[in-house]
C-alpha positions as a printed Julia matrix, in Angstrom:
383×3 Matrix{Float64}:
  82.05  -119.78  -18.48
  85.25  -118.98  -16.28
  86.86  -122.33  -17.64
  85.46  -121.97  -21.3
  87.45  -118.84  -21.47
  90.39  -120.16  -19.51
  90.77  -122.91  -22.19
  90.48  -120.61  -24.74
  93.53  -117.91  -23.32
  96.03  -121.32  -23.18
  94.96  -122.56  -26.85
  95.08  -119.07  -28.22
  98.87  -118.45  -26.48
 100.32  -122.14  -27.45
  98.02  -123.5   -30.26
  98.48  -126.52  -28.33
  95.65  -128.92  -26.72
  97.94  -130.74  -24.71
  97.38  -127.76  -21.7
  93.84  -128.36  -22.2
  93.58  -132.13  -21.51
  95.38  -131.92  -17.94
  92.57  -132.93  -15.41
  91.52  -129.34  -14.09
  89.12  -128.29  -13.48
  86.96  -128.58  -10.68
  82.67  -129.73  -10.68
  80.64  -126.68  -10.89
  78.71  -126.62   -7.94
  74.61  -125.66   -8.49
  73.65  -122.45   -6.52
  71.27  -122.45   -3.92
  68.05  -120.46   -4.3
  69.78  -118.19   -0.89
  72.87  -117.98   -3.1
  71.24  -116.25   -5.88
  68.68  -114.05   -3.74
  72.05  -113.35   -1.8
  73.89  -111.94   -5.07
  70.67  -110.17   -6.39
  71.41  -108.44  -10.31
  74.96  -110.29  -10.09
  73.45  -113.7    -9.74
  75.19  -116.69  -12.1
  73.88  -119.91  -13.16
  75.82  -122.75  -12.66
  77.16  -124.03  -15.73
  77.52  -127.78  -16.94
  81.6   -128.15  -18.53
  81.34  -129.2   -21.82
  83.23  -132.4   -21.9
  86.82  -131.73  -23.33
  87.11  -129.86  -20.33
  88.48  -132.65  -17.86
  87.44  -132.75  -14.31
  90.13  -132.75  -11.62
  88.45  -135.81  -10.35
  89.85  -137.6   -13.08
  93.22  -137.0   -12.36
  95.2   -139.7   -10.72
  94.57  -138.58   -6.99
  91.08  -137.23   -8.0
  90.22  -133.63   -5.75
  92.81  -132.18   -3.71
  92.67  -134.27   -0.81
  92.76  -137.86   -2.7
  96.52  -137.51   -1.91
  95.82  -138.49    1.22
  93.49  -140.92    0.16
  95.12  -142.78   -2.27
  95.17  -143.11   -6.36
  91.88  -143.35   -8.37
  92.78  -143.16  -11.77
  95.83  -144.07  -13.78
  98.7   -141.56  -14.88
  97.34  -138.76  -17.62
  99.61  -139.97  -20.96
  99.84  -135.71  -21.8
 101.96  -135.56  -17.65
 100.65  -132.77  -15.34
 101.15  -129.35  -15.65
 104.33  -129.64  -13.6
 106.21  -131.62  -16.16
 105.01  -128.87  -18.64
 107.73  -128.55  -21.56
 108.63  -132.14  -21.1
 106.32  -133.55  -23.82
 106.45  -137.66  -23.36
 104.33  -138.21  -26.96
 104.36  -136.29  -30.13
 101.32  -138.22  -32.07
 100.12  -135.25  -33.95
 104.25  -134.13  -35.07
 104.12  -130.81  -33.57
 101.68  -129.65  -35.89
  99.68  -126.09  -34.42
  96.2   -126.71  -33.34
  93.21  -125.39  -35.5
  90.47  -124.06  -33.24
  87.42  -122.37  -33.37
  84.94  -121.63  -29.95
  81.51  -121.25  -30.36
  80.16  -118.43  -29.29
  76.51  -117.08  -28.68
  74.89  -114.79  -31.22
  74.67  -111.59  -29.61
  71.94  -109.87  -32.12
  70.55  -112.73  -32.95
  67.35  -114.72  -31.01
  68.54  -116.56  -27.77
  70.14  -119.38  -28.35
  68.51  -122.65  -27.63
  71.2   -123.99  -25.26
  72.8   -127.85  -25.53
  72.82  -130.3   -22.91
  76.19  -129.7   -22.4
  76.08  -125.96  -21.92
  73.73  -124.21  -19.25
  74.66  -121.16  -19.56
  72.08  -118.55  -19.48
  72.45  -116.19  -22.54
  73.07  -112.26  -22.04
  69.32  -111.41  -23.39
  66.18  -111.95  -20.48
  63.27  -112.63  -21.84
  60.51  -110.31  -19.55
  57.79  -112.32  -20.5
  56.23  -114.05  -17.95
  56.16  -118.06  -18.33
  56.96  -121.37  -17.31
  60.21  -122.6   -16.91
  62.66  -125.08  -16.2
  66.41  -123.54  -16.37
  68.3   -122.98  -13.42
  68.03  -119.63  -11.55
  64.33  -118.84  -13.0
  61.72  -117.51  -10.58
  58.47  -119.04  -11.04
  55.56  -116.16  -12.37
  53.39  -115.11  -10.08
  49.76  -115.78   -9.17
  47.92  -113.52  -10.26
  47.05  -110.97   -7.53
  50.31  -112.07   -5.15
  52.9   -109.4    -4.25
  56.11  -109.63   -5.28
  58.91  -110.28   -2.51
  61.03  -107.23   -1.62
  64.5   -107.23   -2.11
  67.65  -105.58   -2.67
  66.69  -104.91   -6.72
  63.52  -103.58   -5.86
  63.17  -100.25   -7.79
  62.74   -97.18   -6.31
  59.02   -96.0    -6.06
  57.8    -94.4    -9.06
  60.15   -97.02  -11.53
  59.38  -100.1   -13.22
  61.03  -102.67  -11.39
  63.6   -104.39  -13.53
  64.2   -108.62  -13.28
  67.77  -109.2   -12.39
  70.13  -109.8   -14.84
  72.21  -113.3   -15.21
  75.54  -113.1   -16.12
  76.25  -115.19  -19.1
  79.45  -116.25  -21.33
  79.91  -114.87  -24.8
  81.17  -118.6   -25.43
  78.26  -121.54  -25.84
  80.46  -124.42  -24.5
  81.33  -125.61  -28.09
  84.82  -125.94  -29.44
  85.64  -127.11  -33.06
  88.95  -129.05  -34.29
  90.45  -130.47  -36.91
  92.59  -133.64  -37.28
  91.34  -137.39  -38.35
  89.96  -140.72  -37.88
  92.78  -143.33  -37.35
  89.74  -146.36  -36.41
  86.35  -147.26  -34.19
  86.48  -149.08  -31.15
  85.38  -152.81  -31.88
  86.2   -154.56  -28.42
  86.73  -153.46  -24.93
  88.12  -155.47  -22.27
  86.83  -155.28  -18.16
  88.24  -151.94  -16.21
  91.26  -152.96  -14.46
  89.83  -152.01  -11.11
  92.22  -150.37   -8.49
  95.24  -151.07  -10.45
  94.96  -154.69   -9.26
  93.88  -157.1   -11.71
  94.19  -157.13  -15.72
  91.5   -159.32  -17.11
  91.96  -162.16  -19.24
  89.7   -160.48  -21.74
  92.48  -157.83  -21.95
  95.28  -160.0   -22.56
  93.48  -161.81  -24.86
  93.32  -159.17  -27.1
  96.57  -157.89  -26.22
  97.86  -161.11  -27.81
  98.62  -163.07  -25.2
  96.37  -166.62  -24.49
  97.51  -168.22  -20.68
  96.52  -171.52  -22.16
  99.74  -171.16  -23.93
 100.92  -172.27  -20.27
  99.72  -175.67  -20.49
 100.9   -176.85  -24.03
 103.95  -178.02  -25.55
 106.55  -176.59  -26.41
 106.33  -174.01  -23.78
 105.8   -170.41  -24.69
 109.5   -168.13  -24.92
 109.66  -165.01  -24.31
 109.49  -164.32  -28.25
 105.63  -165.22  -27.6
 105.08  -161.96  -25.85
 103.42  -159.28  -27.7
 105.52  -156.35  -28.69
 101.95  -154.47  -28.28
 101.27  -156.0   -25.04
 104.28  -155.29  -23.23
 104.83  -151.75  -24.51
 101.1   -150.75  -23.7
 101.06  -152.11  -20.1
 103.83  -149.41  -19.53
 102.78  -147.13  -22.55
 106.23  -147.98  -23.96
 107.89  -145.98  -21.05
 109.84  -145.72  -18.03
 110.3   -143.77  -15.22
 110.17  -140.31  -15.73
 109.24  -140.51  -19.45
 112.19  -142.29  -20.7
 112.28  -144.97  -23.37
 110.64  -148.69  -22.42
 114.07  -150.64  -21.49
 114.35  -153.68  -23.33
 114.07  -155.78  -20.3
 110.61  -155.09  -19.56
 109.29  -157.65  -22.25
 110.87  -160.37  -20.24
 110.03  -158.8   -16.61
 106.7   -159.31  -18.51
 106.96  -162.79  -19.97
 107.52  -163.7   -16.48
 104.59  -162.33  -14.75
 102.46  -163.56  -17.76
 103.7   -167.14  -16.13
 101.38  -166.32  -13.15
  97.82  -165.72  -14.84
  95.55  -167.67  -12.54
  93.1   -170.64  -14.04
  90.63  -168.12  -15.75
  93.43  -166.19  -16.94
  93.5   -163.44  -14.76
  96.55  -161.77  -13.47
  96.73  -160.35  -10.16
  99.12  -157.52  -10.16
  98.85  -156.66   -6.22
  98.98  -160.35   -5.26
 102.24  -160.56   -7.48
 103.71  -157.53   -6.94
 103.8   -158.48   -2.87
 105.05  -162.24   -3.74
 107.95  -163.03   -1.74
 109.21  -165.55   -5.06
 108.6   -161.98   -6.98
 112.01  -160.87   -8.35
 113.15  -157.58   -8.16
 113.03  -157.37  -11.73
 109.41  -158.1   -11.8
 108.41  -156.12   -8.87
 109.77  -152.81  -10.87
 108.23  -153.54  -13.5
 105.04  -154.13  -11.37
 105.38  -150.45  -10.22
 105.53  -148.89  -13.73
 102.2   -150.64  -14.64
 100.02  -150.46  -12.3
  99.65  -146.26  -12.74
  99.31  -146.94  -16.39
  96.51  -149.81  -16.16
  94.89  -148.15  -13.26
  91.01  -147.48  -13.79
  91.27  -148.11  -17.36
  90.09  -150.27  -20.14
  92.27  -152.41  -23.17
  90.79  -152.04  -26.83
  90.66  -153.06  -30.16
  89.9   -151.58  -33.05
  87.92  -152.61  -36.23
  91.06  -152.25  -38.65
  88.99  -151.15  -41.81
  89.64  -147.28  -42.0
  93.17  -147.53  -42.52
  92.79  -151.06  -44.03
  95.33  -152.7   -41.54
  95.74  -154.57  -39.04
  93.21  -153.35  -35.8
  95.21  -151.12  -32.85
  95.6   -152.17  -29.79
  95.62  -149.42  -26.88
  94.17  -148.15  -23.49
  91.51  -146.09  -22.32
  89.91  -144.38  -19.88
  86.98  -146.4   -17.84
  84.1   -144.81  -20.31
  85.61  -145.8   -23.31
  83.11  -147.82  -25.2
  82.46  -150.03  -28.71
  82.0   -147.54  -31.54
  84.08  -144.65  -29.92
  86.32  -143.18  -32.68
  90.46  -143.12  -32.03
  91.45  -140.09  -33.62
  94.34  -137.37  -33.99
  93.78  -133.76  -33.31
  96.22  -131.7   -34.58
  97.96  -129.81  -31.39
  97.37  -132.78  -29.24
 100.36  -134.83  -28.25
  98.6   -138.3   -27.54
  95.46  -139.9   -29.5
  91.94  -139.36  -28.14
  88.85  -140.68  -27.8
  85.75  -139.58  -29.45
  82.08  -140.39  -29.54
  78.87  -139.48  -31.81
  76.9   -136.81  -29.74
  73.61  -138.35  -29.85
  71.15  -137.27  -32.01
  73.75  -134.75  -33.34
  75.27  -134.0   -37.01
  78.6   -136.13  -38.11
  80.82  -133.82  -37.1
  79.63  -133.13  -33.58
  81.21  -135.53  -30.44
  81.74  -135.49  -27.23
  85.02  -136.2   -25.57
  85.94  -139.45  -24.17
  89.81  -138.59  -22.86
  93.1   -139.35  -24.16
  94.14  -143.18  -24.94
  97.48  -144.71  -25.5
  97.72  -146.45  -29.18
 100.79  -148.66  -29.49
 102.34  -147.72  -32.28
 100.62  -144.38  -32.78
 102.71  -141.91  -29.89
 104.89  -140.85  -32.17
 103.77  -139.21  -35.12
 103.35  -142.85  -37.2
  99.49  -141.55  -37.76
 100.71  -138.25  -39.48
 103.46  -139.95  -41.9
 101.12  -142.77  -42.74
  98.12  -140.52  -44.05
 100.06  -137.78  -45.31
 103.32  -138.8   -46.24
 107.03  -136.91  -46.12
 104.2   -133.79  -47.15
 102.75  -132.45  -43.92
  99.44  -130.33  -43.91
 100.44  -126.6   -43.57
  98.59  -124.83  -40.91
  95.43  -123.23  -40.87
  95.04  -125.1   -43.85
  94.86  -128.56  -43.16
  93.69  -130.31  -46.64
  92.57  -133.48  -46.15
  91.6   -133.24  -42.67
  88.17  -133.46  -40.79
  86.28  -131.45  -38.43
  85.19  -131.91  -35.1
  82.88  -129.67  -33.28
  82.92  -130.87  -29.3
  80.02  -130.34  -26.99
């Protein structure tokens, strides 16, 4: 696993995750059956990326050429790898990541491999038998000849199968940090950057039947939440929200159609748009882009629920958690059928309120856990 061990050189160097959530790496592609009788002993399998290692076609422009193309997804809340030592969050304080990589055991039996992981471990099984994994050869009938090819031994030997390379690492990688809540709503995707649901602003705190009753609503009405998480409470370049976008949004909020939808695109190209408006227009849209508004239950931390944004998969019941070595929040779910403390990963998430170390202060006071140590934390082991 070429990126497995990739991850693992940037953790071990920076005891940092935030390296390791940049949109990356690129879909393994399967080999063909020519491929592999092409390499001979030195034939690979194909493996299947665990899923905290993001896909480059998650990244705002998707592959290489979706610059030409256009955006796909919103803005990553870590930055790219070009902005790298200009950290826009600190959720987790600075505090070193603790990390552990699961590896195969090399003396033990083989490894019954995860769903996640299809990598072929180092020890080949001779026996003859069906099978299902990438890369096998099915056994012969009996009385067939074997194909020649380059392994065939040399007459006199006992021809040996090929070998398949394999990782040392099984695709697993195990945290620590904690719970901050669990998903409990989930608004629509906002689709091409265009259009934020009413289902979203609902639960952002913001009702456009406020429009049509009396008094009127100020700009007071807007949601500090709201505002700040349609621009994850920054500006250009990483910089601090400026005050004035809670009225740039107050006033766009005036232009939620009947079901209380707001069309961004339609608004943003409005020749009654200010210029006010318009710029703020332009920070959201790569923040909203392709994702999905939440709400959380509110019972862990026995407050008030958090409002935030996610990626498009983010789901009811997904956990909102700090890692420690991660500079923005991230999403976790329950790996089916697996133990408590196995999940995969969802992606990173804005949570107003929550960028900036808040999480750490509030669970462990002025006292911060000491690395490797970490009392009082939990576990995650990611497939």
């Amino acid at each position: 696993m070429a990126n497995v061990t990739r991850a693992s050189r940037a953790l071990q160097e920076t005891r940092r995750l935030t390296a390791s959530l940049h949109s990356w790496a690129p879909r393994p592609k399967p080999l063909s059956r020519e491929d592999i009788l092409k390499a001979g002993s030195t034939a690979t399998v194909p493996e299947t990326l665990p899923s905290w290692i993001p896909l480059i076609e998650k990244s705002a422009f998707g592959e290489p050429h979706g610059v030409v193309e256009g955006r796909v997804n919103g803005d990553s809340f870590v930055g790219g790898p070009e902005r790298r030592g200009q950290q826009k969050y600190n959720a987790s304080l600075s505090l070193p990541a603790w990390h552990q990589f699961g590896k195969f055991d090399s003396g033990g039996p083989i490894p019954k491999l995860s769903r996640r992981s299809k990598t072929v471990p180092a020890k080949f099984n001779n026996k003859a038998g069906p099978s299902n994994s990438v890369g096998s050869l099915a056994p012969l009938a009996q009385g067939a000849s074997a194909p020649t090819s380059s392994t065939t031994a040399p007459l006199g030997e006992d021809p040996k199968p090929p070998s398949i390379k394999s990782s040392k690492y099984d695709g697993t990688l195990t945290l620590k940090g904690f719970c901050l809540d669990v998903v409990e709503q989930v608004s629509n995707r906002v689709a091409g950057g265009k259009i934020i649901s009413d289902d979203a602003l609902l639960i952002g705190g913001w009702d456009h039947k406020l429009k049509n009753i009396t008094p009127q609503p100020t700009l007071e009405d807007v949601p500090e939440k709201l505002w700040r998480t349609l621009v994850a409470d920054r500006g250009p370049n990483g910089t601090s929200a400026p005050g004035w976008y809670r009225r740039a949004c107050f006033e766009c909020l005036q232009h939620t159609d009947r079901g209380g939808d707001l069309d961004l695109e339609r608004l943003k190209l409005s020749p009654e748009t200010s210029s006010t408006q318009a710029t703020f227009l332009e920070r959201v849209q790569p923040i909203v882009w392709g994702r999905r508004f939440f709400e959380t239950e509110g019972k862990l931390r026995s407050q008030k629920p958090l409002f935030g944004l996610g990626n498009s998969d983010v789901r009811i019941g997904d956990k909102v958690c700090i890692l420690f070595g991660c500079s923005v929040p991230v999403l976790l779910r329950q790996k089916p059928r697996g133990k408590d403390s196995e999940f995969l990963f969802i992606g990173e998430c804005y949570v107003h309120g929550m960028m900036d170390g808040e999480a750490i202060t509030s669970k462990f006071g002025s006292k911060h856990p000491q690395y490797p140590y970490y009392k009082k934390a939990s576990t995650f082991k990611l497939f």
